[in-house]
XYZ file of C-alpha atoms in Angstrom:
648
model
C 7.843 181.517 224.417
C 5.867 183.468 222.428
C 8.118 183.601 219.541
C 8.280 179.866 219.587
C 4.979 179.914 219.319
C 4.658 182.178 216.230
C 7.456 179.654 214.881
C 5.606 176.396 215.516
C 2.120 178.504 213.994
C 3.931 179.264 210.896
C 4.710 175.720 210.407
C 2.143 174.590 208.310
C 2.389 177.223 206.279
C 6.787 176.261 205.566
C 5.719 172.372 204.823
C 3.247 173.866 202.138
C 5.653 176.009 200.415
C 7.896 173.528 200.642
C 5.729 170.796 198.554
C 4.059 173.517 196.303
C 7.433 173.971 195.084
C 8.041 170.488 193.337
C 4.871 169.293 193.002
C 2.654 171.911 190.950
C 5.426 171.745 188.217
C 5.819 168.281 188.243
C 2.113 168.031 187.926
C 2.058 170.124 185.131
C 4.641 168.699 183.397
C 2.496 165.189 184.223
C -0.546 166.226 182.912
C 0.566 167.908 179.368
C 2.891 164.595 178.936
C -0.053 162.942 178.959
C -2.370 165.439 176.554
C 0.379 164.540 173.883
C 0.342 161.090 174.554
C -3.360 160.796 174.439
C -2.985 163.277 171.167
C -0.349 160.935 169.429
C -1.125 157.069 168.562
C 2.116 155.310 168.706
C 0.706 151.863 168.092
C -0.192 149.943 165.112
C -3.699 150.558 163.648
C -3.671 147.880 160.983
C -7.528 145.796 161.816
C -5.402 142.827 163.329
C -4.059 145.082 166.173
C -7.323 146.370 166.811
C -8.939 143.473 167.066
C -6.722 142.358 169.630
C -8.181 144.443 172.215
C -4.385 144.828 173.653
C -5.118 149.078 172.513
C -9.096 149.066 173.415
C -9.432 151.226 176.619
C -12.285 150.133 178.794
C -13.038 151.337 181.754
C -11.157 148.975 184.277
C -8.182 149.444 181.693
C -8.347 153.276 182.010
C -8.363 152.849 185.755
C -5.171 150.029 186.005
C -3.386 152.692 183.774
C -3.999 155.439 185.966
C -3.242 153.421 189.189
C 0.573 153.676 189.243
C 2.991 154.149 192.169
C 3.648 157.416 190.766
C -0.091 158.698 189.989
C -1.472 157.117 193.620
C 1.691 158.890 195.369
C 1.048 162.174 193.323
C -2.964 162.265 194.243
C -1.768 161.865 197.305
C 0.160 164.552 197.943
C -2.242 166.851 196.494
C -4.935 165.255 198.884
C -2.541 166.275 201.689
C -2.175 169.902 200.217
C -5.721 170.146 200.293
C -5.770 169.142 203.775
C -2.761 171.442 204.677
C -4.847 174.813 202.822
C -7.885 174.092 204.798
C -5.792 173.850 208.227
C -4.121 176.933 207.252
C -7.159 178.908 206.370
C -9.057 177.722 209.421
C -6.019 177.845 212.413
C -6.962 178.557 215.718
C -4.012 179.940 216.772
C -3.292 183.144 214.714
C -0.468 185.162 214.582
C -2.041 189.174 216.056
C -0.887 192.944 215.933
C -0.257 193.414 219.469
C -3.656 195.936 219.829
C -3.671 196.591 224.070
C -7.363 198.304 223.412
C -8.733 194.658 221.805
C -6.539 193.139 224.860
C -8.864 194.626 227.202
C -11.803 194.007 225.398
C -12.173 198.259 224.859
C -13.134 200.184 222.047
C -10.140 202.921 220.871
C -10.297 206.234 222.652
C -11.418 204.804 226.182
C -11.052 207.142 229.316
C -8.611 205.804 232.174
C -10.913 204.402 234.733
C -12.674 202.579 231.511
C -8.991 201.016 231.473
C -8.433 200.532 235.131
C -12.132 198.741 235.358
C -11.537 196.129 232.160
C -7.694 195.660 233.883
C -9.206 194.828 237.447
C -11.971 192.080 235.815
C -9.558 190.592 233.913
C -6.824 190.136 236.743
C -9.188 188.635 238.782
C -10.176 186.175 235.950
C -6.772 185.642 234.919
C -4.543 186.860 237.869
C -2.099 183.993 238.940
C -3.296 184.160 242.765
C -7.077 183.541 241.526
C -6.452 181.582 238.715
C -3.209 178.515 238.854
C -3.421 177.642 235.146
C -0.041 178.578 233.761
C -1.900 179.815 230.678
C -3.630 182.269 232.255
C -0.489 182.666 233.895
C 0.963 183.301 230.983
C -1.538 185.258 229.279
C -1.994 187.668 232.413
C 1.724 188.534 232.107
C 2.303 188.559 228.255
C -0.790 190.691 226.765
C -3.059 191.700 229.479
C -0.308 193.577 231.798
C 1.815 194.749 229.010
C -1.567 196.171 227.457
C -2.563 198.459 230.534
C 1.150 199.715 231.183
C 0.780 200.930 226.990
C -2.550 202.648 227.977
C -1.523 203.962 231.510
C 2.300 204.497 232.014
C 3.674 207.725 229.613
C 6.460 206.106 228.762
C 5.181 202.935 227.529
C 1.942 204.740 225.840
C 4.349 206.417 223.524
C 6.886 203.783 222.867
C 3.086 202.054 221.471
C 2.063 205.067 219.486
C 5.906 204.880 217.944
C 7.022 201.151 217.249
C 3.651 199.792 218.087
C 4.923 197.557 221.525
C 4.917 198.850 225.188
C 8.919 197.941 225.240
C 9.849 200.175 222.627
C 11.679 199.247 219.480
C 12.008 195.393 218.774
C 14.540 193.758 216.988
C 14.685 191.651 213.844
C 13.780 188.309 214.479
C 14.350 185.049 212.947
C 12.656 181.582 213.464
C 12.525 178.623 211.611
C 8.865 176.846 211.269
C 9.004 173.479 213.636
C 6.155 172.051 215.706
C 6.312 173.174 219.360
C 7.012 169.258 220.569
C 10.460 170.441 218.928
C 11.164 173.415 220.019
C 10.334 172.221 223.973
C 12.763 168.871 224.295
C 14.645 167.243 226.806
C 16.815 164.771 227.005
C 15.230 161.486 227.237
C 12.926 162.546 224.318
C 15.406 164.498 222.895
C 17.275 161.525 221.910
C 14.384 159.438 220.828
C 13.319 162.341 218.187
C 16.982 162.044 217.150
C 16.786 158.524 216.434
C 14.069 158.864 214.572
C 14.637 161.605 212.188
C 18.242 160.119 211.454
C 16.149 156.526 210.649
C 13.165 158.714 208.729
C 15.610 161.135 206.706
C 18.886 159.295 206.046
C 18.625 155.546 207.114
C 15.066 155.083 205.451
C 16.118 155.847 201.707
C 19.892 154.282 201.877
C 17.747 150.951 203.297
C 15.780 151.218 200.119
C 18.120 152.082 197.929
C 20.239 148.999 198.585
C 17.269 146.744 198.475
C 16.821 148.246 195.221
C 20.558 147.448 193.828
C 20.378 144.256 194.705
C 16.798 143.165 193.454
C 18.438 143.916 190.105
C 21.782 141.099 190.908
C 18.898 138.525 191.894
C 16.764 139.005 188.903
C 19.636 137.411 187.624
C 20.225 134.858 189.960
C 16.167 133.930 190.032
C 15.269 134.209 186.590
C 14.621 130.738 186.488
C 12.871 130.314 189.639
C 10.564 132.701 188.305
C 8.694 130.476 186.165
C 9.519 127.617 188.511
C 6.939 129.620 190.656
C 4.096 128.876 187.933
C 1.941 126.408 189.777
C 2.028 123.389 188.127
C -1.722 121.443 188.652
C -3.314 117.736 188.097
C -5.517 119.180 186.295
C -3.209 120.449 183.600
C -1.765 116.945 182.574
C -4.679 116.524 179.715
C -4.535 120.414 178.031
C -0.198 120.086 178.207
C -0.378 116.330 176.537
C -2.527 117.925 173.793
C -0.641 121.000 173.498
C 2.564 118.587 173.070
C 0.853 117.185 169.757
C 0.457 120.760 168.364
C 4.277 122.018 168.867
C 5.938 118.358 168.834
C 7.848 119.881 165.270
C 9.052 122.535 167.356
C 10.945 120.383 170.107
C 13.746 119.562 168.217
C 12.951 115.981 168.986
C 14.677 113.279 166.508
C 11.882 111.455 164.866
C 14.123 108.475 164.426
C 13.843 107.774 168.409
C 10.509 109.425 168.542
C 9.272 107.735 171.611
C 12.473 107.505 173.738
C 12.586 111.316 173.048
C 9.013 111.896 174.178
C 9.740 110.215 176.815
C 12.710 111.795 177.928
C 10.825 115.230 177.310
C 8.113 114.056 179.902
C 10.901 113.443 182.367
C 11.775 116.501 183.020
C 10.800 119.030 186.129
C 7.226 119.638 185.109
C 7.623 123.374 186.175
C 10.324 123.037 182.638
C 7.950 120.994 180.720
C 5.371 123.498 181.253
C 7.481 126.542 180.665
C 8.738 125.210 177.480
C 5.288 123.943 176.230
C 4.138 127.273 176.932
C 6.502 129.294 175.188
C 6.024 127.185 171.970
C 2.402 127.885 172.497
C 3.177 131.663 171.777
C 5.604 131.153 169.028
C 3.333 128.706 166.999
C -0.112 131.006 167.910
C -1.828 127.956 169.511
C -2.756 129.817 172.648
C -6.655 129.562 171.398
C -6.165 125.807 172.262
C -4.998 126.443 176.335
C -7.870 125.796 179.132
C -8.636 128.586 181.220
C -6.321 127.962 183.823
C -3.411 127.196 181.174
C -4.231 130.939 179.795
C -3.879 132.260 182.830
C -0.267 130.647 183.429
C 0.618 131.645 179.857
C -0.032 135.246 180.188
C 2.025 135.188 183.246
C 5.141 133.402 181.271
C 4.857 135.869 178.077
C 4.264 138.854 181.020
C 7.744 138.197 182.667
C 9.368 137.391 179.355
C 10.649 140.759 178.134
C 12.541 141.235 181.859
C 14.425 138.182 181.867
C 15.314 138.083 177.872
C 16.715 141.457 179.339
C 18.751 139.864 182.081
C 20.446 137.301 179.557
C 21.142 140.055 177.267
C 23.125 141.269 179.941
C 24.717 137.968 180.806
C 25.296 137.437 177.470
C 27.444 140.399 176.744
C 28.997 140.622 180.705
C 32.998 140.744 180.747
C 33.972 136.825 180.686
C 37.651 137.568 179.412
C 40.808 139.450 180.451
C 40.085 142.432 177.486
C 36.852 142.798 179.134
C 34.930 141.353 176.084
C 31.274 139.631 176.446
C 29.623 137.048 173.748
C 28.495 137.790 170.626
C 26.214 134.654 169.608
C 24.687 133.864 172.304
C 23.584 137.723 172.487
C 22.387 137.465 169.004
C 20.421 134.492 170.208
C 18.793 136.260 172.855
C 17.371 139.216 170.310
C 16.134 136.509 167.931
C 14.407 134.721 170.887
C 12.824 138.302 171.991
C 11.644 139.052 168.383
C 10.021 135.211 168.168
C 8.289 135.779 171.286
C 7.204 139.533 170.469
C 6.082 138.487 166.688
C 4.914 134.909 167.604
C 6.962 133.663 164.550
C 8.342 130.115 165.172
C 12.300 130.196 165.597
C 11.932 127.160 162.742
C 10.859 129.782 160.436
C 14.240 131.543 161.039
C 16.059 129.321 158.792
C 17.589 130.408 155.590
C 15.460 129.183 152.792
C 15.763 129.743 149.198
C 17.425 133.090 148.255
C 16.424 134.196 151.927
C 19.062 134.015 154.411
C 16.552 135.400 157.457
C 14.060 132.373 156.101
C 10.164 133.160 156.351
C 10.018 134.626 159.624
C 9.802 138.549 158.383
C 7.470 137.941 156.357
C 5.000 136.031 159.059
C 5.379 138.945 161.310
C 3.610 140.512 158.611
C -0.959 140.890 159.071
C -2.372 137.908 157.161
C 0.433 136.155 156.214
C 1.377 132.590 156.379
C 3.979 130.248 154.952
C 1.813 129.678 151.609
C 1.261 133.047 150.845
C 4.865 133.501 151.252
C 5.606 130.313 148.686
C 3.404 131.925 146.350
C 5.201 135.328 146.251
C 8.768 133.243 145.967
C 8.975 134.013 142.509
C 8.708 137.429 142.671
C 9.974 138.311 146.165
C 12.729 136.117 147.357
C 13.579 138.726 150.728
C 11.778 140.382 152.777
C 14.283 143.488 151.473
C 12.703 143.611 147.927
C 9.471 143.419 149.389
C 10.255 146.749 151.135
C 11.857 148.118 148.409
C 8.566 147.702 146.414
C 6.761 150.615 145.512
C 3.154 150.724 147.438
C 1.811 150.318 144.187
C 3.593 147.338 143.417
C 2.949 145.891 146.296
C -0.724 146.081 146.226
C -0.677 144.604 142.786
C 1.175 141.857 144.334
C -0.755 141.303 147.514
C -4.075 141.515 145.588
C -3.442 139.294 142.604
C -0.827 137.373 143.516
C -1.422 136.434 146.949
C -5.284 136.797 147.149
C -5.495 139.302 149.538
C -7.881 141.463 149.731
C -7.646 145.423 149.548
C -8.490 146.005 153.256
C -5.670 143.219 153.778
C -3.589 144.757 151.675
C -3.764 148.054 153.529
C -3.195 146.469 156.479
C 0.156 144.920 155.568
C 1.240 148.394 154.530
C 0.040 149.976 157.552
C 2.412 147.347 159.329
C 5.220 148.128 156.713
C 5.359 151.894 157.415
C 5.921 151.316 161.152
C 8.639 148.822 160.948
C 11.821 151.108 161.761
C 14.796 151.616 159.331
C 17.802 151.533 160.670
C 21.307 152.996 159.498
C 24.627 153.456 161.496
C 27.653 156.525 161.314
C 30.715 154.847 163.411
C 33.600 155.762 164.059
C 36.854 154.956 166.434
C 39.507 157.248 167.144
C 41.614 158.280 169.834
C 40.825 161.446 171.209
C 43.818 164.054 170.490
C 45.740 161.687 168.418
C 45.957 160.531 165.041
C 46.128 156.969 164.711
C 45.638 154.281 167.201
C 48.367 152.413 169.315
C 48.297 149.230 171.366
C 46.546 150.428 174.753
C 45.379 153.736 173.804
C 41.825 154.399 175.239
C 39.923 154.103 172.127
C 36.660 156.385 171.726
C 33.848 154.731 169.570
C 31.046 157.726 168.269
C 28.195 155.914 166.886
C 25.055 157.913 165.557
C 22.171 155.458 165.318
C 18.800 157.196 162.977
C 15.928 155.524 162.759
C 13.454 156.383 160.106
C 9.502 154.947 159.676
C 7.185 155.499 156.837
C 4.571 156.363 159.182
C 7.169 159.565 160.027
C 7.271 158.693 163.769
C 10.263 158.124 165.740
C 9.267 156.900 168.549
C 6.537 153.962 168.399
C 4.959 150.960 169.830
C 5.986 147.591 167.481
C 3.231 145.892 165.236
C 2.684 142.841 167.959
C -1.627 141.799 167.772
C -0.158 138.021 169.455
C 1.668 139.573 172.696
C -1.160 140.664 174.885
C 0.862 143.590 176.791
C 2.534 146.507 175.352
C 5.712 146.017 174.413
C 8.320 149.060 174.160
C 11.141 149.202 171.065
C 14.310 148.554 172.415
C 17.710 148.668 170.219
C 21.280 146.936 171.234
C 24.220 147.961 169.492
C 26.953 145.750 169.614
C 30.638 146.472 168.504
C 32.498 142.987 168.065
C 34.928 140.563 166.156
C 32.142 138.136 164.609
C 35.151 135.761 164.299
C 36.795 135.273 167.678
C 32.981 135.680 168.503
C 33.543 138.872 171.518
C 31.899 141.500 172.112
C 34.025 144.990 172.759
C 30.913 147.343 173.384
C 27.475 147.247 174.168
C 24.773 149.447 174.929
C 21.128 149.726 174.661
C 19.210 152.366 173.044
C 15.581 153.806 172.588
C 14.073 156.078 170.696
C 10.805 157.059 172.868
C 12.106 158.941 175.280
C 13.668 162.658 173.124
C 14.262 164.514 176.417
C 16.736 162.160 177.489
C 18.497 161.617 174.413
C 18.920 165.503 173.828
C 20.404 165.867 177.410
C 22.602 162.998 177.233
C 24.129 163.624 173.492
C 24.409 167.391 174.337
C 26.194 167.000 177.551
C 28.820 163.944 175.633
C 29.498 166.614 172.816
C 29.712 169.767 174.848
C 32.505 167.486 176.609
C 34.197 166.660 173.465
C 34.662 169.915 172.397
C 35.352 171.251 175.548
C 38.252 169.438 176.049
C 39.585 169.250 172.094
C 39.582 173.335 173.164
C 37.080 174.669 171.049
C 35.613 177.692 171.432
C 31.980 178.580 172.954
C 30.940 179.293 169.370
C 31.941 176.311 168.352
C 30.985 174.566 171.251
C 27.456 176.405 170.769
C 27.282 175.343 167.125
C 28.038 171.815 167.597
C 25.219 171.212 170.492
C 22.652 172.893 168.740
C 23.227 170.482 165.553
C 23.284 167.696 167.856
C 19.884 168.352 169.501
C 18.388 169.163 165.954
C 19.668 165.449 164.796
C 18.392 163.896 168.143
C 15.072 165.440 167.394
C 15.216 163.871 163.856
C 15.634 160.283 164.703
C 19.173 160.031 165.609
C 20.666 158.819 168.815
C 24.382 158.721 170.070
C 26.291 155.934 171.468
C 29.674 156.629 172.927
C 31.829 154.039 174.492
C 35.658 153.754 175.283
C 37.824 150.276 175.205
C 41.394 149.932 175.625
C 43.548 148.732 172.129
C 44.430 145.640 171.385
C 47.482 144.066 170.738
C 48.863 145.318 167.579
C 47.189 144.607 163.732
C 44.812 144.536 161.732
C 41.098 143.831 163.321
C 37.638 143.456 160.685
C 34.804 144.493 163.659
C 31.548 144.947 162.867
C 28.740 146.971 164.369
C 25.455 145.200 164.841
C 22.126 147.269 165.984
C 19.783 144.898 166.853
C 15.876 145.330 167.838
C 14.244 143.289 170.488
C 10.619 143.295 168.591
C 10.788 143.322 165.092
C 12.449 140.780 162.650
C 14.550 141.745 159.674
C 14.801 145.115 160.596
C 18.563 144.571 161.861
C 21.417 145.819 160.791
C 25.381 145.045 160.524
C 28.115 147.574 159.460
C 31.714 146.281 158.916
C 34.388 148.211 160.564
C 38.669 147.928 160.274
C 40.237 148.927 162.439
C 44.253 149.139 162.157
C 46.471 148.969 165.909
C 49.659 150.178 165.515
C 52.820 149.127 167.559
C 53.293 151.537 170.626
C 56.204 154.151 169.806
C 58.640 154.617 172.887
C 58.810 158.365 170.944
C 55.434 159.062 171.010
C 54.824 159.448 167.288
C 51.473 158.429 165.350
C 50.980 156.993 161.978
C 47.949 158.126 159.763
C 44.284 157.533 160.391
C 43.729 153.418 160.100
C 40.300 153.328 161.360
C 38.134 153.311 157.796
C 34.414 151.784 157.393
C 34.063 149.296 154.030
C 36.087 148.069 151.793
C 39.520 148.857 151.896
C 43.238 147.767 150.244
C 46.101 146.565 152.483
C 49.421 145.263 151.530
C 48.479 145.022 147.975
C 46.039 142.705 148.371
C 42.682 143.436 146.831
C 39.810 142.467 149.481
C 36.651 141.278 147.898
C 34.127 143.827 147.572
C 31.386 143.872 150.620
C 28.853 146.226 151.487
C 29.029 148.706 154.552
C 25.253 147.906 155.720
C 24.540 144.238 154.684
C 21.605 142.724 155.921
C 20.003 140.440 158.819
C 21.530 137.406 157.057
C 25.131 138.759 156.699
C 25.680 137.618 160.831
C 25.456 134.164 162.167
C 22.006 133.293 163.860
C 21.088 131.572 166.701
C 18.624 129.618 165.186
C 19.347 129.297 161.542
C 21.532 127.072 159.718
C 23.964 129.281 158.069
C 27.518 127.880 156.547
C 29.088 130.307 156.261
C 31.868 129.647 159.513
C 35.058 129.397 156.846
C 34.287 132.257 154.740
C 33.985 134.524 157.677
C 37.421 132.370 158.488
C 39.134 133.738 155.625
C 37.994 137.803 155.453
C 39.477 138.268 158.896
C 42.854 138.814 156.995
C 45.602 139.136 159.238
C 43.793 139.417 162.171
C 43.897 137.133 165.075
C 42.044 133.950 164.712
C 40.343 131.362 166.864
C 38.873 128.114 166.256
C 35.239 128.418 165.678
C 34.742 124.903 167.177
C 35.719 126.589 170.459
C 33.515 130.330 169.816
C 30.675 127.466 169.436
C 31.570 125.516 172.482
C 31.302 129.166 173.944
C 28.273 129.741 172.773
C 26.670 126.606 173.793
């Protein structure tokens, strides 16, 4: 009993240890992650950001940001340290020295009948026949007898003076920390506290866990019923019908049949007639226009937006073929609708125009800019691309006396400028242990993504002053046949978090080399380069996909971003299947990036990173269906009638 005791004592002590563990690092990890956040800006400082008051942190700002799941649960548990300290420093019931003199309430060095008087007033306080509590009970038999046999028997006196305890030498002993209510159990409640520590400890977190996996299959299944859920109110009639004269050149409503199409617009499930009137409101910046109550609803829409453009992307690029392929246009379409929404550009503005195959739309993402400015640089900058690959002299001499803008406009143009990301791509696809590729060989695809700024940052919020929350860079790359419209790989990538990309790339390469057979030099050497090139802006992408049938197949790799427009990038790709050999032998290497020569026949020259405009958009009008037709060479082809009926 009285080891059980000691046990069920000691247990506040075991659950501290046991949270000081995890917790003081974590917290210390917590708190200098956030010392170099607070030390780093990652966000835009040109004077229209600012003003936007999405970066200002007030007081009731400071204290939404701080009151996350994670800080709350994390005060928490430090609140209940606290608590556990306190309890520990102040317990009642301590663990003692077994000291018989302190027993019997003597000083060390008593005479015998000093002994034999404190042992006969404490038996008759504590004695079972004058007292029935089975404490004193206990306490008569445990300390106060065993302490005057130590002082009076021989025997016992010296086993004290030896090992310290009446009985001589005690063994080792080993306990485990649990509350008494534990330790003393029978059945009935025995089963009960089995119940619940099997429903607490293992039933608990698999219940949440698979609430968890499946919230993320019906944000797919509800993303519509999401803004269904927007109230829809009398009282918004009036602010919607005006807000329908401000975007009506947005609708895509033929002006020939003007009224039947207004009409018909009106017709619709108001919850989708607000939605849609809303969203326009963000892309044409007429949200100063909304009534209170509108506002409210719109921030709601553009607060959800970034999830569910998420959730198509995904739908967009899901398997929906036999090789396991997703699509590539409508995927496309989803970025372009995510940068739109992000830059409040019009997807109008997307249209090629002039020399400009992206249209105006870069440029409006731009501080200060609108669609006359832009005419009035047309004769000097016909791209967004020679705009950037202006000198920042020239393109202050530009802003400021062609334009009209002034010098603090200026600057903040090229403020925006030097955070836009650059993007270039390293691909490659190759077997692993082989030389060439055959129909159904697993096919490895190594992509190194590097993003550079001019600000020198990596890792960065998007210039975005019209979306009122922050919004996080996030990068798709796609590999796919742009003609038979199918995507072969996706994945998404980001460049704020380094930790995670060093682990992940180090761990795919350490693989690699481990099981090419390299050495642990070499296996050393290689991981080390890769962390130094993740720490520079570089990120790695590996996927597998089984061959294709056999010839020859003109892929491209697209890395798109989901917040900035014109910054994307395409990289062509031929790839070369070969026809499986029954002996096992391999041709050369076929996979090469840019221009190549097959069969004699000279391929027009193309670049290996073209541009934005080099891939059809969503939302612009490009013609270019029967020269992408044509380049595909002896690959297989498919109708593009049919890709489009796939898209739609």
């Amino acid at each position: 009993m009285g080891s059980s005791e000691e046990n069920s004592a000691l247990f506040p002590i075991f659950i501290l240890t046991i949270m000081a563990l995890p917790l003081v690092p974590y917290t210390m990890l917590k708190l200098c992650h956030a010392a170099s956040k607070k030390a780093k800006s990652t966000h835009c400082q040109c004077s229209v950001c600012l003003r936007s008051g999405k970066y200002r942190k007030s007081i009731f700002k400071r204290i939404s940001n701080f009151s996350t799941w994670s800080n709350l649960t994390l005060v928490l548990l430090w609140v209940v340290m606290v608590v556990l300290v306190y309890y520990v420093k102040h317990i009642s019931h301590e663990i003692q020295v077994f000291e018989p003199f302190s027993i019997l309430g003597l000083e060390p060095g008593a005479s015998d009948s000093e002994i034999k008087k404190s042992y006969r007033r404490l038996s008759i306080q504590y004695h079972p026949d004058k007292n029935p509590d089975p404490e004193a009970h206990n306490y008569f038999v445990e300390f106060i007898s065993k302490a005057y046999q130590a002082l009076t028997d021989p025997i016992a006196r010296e086993n004290f003076e030896k090992y310290g305890h009446p009985d001589g030498r005690q063994g080792f002993q080993m306990g485990i920390a649990l509350p008494q209510f534990l330790l003393n159990i029978d059945g009935a409640s025995g089963g009960i506290l089995l119940l619940g520590i099997v429903g607490v400890c293992i039933l608990l977190p698999l219940i949440m866990a698979v609430i968890y996996l499946s919230s993320k299959v019906m944000d797919v299944f509800i993303k519509a019923a999401e803004y269904m859920e927007i109230p829809v109110r009398r009282s918004d009639g009036e602010p919607l019908q005006k807000l329908f004269m401000l975007v009506r050149s947005e609708l895509n409503l033929d002006l020939k049949n003007i009224k039947q199409e207004q009409a018909k617009f009106w017709k619709q499930h108001p919850a989708l007639v607000k939605t849609e009137l809303l969203i326009q409101a963000q892309l044409t910046r007429e949200s100063g226009a909304l009534s209170p109550a509108l506002l409210h609803d719109f921030r709601r829409m553009l607060e959800l937006a970034p999830r569910l453009l998420e959730e198509l992307m995904k739908m967009a690029i899901i398997p929906h073929n036999p090789q396991g392929h997703g699509w590539l246009r409508p995927a496309i379409g989803v970025v372009e609708l995510s940068q739109s929404i992000v830059q409040a550009v019009p997807l109008s503005a997307r249209k090629a125009s002039g020399g400009s195959g992206e249209g105006i739309a870069p440029f409006l993402q731009l501080p200060h800019f609108s669609e006359a400015h832009y005419q009035e640089d047309r004769a000097k900058v016909r791209t967004f691309q020679d705009l950037q690959d202006m000198t920042m002299q020239e393109r202050a001499e530009l802003l400021t006396q062609v334009t009209g803008f002034s010098s603090a406009e200026s600057l903040d143009v090229e403020t925006a400028l030097e955070m836009m990301p650059s993007i270039t791509i390293d691909i490659t696809c190759e077997t692993e242990g082989e030389e060439g590729i055959q129909e159904g060989d697993i096919v490895t695809m190594h992509a190194w993504i590097t993003l550079k700024r001019g600000s020198g940052m990596i890792g960065a919020l998007p210039h975005a002053p019209y979306f009122p929350f922050h919004k996080d860079e996030n990068f798709w790359l796609l590999l796919a046949d742009s003609v038979s419209n199918d995507v072969w790989l996706s994945q998404k990538v980001n460049f704020t978090d380094e930790a995670a990309a060093i682990t992940a790339a180090s761990k795919a390469i350490q693989e690699a080399k481990e099981g090419s057979g390299a050495s642990l030099k070499e296996i050393s050497s290689a991981v080390k380069e890769t962390v130094e090139k993740v720490k520079s802006g570089s990120r790695l992408v590996m996927g597998k996909f089984q061959a294709p049938a056999e010839g020859n197949y003109n892929l491209a790799s697209y890395c798109l971003c989901d917040s900035w427009i014109g910054c994307d990038i395409k990289t062509s790709l031929k790839m070369k299947v070969l026809k499986r050999s029954r002996a096992g032998t391999r041709g050369g290497a076929v996979v090469e990036e840019g221009p190549s020569v097959e069969d004699g026949v000279e391929e027009e020259e193309e670049e290996i990173e073209e541009e934005y405009d080099d891939y059809e958009s969503e939302y612009s009008e490009d013609e270019e269906d029967v020269k992408d037709v044509k380049s595909n060479g002896n690959g297989s082809s498919s109708d593009s009638s049919d890709a489009e009926e796939e898209d739609e």
